mmCIF file of C-alpha atoms in Angstrom:
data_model
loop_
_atom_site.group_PDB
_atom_site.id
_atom_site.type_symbol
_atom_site.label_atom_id
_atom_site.label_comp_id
_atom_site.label_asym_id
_atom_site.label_seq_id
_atom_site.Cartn_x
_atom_site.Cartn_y
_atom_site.Cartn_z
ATOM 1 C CA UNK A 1 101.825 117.876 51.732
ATOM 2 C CA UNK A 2 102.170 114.621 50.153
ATOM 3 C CA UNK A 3 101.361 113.946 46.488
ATOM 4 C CA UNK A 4 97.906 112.063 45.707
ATOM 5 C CA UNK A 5 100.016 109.424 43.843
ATOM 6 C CA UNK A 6 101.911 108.414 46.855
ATOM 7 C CA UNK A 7 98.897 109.153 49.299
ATOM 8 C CA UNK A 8 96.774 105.935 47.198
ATOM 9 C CA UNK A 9 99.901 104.207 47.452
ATOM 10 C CA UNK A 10 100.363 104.436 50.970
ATOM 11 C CA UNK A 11 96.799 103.843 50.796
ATOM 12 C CA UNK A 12 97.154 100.797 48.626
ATOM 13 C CA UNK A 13 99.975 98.939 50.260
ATOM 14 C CA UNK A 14 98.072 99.618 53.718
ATOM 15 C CA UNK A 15 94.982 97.730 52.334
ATOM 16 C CA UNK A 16 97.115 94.926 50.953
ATOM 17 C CA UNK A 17 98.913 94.571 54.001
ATOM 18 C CA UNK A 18 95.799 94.844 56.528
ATOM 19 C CA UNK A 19 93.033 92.950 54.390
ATOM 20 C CA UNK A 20 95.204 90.068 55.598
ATOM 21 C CA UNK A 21 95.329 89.748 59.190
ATOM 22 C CA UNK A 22 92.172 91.917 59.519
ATOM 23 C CA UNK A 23 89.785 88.866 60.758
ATOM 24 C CA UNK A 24 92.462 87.693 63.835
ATOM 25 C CA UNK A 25 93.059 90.899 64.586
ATOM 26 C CA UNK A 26 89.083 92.018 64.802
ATOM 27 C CA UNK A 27 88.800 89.159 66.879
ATOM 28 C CA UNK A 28 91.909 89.825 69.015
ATOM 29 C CA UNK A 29 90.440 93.113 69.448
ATOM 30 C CA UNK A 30 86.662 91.806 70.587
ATOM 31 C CA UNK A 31 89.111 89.625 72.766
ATOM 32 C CA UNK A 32 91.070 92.457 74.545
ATOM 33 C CA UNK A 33 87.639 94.507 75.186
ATOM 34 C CA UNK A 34 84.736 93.867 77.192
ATOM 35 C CA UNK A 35 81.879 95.142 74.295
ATOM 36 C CA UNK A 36 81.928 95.471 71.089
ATOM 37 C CA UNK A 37 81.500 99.009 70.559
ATOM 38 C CA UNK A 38 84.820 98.943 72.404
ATOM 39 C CA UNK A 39 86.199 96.639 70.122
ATOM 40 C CA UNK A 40 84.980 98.211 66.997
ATOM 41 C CA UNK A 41 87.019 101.607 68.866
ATOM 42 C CA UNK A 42 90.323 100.058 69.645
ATOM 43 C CA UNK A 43 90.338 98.209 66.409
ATOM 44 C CA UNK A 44 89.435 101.660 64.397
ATOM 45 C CA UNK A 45 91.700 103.617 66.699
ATOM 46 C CA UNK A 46 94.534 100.992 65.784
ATOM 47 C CA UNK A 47 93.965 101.026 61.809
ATOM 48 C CA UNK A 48 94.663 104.659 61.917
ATOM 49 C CA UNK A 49 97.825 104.982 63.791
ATOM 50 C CA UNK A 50 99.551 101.802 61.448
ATOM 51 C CA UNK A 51 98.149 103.767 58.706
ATOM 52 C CA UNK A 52 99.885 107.369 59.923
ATOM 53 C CA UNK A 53 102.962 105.644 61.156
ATOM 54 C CA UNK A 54 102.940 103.239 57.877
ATOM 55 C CA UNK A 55 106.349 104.510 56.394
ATOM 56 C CA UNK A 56 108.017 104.436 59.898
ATOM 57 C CA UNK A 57 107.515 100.735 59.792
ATOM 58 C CA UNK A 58 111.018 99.603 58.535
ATOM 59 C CA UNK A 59 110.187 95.583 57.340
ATOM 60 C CA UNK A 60 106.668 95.022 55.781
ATOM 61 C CA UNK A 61 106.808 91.906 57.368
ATOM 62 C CA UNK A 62 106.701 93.150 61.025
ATOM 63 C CA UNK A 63 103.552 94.920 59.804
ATOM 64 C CA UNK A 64 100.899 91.915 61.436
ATOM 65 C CA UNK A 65 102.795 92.359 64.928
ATOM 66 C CA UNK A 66 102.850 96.458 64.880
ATOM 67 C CA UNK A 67 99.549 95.976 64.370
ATOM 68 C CA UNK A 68 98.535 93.825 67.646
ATOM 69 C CA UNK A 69 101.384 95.592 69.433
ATOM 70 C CA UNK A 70 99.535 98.902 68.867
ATOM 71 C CA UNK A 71 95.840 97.776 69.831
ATOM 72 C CA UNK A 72 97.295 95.863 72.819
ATOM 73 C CA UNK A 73 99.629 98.931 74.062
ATOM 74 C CA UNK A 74 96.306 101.330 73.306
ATOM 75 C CA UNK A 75 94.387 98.528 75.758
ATOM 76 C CA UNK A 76 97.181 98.843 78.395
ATOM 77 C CA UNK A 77 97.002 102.313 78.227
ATOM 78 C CA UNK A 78 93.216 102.260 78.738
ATOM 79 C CA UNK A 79 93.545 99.963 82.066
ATOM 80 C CA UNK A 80 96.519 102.312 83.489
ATOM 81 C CA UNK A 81 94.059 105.467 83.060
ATOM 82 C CA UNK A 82 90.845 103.568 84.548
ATOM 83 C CA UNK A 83 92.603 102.949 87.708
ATOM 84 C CA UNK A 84 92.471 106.796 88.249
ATOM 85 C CA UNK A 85 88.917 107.250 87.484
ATOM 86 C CA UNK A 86 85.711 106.085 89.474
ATOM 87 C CA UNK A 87 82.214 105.850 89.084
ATOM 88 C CA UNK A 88 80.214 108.363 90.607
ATOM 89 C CA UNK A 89 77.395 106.818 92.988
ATOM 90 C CA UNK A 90 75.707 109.232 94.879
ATOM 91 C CA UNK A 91 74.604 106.924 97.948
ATOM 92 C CA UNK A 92 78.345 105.846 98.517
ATOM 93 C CA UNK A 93 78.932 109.611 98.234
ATOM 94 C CA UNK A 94 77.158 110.371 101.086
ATOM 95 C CA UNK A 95 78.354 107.375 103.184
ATOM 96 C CA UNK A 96 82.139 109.228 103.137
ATOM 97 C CA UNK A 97 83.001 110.883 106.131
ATOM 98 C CA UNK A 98 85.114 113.702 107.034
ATOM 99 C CA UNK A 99 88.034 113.055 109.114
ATOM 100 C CA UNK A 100 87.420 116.539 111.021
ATOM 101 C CA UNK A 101 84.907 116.143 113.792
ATOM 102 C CA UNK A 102 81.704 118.086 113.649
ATOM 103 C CA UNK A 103 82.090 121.617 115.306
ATOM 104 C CA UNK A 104 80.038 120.604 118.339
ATOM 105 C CA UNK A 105 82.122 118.008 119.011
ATOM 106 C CA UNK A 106 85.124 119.847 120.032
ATOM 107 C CA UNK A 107 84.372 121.200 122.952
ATOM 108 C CA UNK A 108 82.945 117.783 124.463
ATOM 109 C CA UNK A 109 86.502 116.218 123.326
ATOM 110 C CA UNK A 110 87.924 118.958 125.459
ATOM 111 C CA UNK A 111 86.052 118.389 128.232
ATOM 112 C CA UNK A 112 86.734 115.063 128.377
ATOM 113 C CA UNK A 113 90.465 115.567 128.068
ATOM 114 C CA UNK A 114 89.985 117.891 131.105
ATOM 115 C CA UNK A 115 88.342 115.449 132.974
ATOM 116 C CA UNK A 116 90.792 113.227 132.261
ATOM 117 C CA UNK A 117 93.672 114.980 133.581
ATOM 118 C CA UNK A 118 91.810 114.967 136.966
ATOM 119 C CA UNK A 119 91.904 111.485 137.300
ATOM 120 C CA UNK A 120 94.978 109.751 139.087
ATOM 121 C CA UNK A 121 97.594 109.135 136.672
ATOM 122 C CA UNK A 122 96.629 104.900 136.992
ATOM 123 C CA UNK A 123 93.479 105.389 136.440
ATOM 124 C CA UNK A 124 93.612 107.764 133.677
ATOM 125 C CA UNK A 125 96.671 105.615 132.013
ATOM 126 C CA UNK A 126 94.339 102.265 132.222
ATOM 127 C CA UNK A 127 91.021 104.794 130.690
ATOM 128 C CA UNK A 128 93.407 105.559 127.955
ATOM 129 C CA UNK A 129 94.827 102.260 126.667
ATOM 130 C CA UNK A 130 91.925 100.890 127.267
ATOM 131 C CA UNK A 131 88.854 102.756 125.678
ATOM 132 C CA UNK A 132 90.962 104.998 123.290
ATOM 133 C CA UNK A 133 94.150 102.791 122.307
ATOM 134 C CA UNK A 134 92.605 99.790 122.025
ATOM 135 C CA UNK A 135 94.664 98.099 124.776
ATOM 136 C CA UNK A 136 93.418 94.111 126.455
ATOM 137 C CA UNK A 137 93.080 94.001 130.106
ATOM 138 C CA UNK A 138 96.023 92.167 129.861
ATOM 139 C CA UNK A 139 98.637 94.347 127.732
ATOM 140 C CA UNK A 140 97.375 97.233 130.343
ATOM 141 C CA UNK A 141 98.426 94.848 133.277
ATOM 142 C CA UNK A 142 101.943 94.525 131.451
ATOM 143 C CA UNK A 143 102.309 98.026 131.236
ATOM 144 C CA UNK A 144 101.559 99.220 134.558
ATOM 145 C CA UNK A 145 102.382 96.009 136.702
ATOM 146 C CA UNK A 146 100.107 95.180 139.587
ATOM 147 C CA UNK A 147 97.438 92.256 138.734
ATOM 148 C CA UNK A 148 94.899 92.019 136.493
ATOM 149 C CA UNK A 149 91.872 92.963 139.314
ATOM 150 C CA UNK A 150 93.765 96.415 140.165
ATOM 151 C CA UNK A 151 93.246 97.040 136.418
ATOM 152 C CA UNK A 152 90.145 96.547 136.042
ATOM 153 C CA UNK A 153 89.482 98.072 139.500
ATOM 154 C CA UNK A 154 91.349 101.530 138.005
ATOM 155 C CA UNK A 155 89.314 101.150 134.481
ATOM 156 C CA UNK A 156 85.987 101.024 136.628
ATOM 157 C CA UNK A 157 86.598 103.816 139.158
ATOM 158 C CA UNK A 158 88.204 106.129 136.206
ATOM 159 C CA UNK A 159 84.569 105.604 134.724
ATOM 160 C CA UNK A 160 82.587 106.321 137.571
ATOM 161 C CA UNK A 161 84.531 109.104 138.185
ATOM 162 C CA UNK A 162 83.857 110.710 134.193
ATOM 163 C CA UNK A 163 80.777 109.838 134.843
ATOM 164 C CA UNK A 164 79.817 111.949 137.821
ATOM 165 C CA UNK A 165 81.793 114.835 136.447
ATOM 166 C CA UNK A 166 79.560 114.930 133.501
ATOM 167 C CA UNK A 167 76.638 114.409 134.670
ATOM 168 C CA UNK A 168 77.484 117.270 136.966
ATOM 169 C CA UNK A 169 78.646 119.276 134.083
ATOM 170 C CA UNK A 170 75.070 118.240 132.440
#
């Protein structure tokens, strides 16, 4: 443990050497925070690392730029850590959705992939890239060949066809 004598005049020389830049750097403080409670907290949270780290610093002079350098590495260090947090909101909570489907829907997926398989291979291909894949009329046309009515005429009969089947299977 340090003596009191040079604890008051680590104290001392700290108060010399802050009481003069203290005004800029309150205000470059208020500056680097968004309220100032937060200001008040970076500033105070600043003061007392200088002061602990006070016979580290090697030139007195460099002690008005440790001092910014601290606050604005303590505020960088504040934005890198928010990015990982979030604010809670309970209505946007319950807007996320699982990417599992619900348990029901299952067995209707695999029904429909065995009603699918029924289908002719065209017509099943064209059901496919179109209503699952996202596919044009067109890109469908390049895919399989044959014109642009034949695609549409294989997209049409694949869902009449699903549609009997389940209504049959309803």
């Amino acid at each position: 443990m340090r003596s009191p004598s040079n604890d008051e005049s680590k104290q001392k020389l700290f108060m010399e050497l802050y009481t003069s830049c203290e005004q800029p750097f309150l205000k470059y403080c208020r500056g680097l925070s968004s309220t100032l409670d937060d200001a008040k907290d970076l500033a105070s949270e600043s003061v007392l690392i200088v002061y602990y780290n006070l016979d580290r610093l090697k030139k007195l002079e460099s002690f008005r730029a440790y001092l910014f350098g601290v606050a604005r590495r303590l505020k960088l260090n504040q934005y890198r850590r928010k990015k990982f947090q979030g604010e809670y909101n309970e209505k946007e909570a319950t807007k996320v959705y699982s990417q599992e489907p619900p348990p029901d829907i299952n067995s209707d997926i695999r029904l429909l992939y065995e009603l699918l398989n029924k289908l002719p291979l065209k017509q099943k291909e064209a059901f496919l890239l179109f209503e699952l894949s996202g596919f044009s009329l067109k890109e469908i046309q390049a895919l399989q060949g044959g014109t642009l009515a034949a695609v549409k005429s294989r997209l049409r009969k694949a869902r009449v066809q699903l549609r009997l089947w389940l209504n049959d299977d309803v």
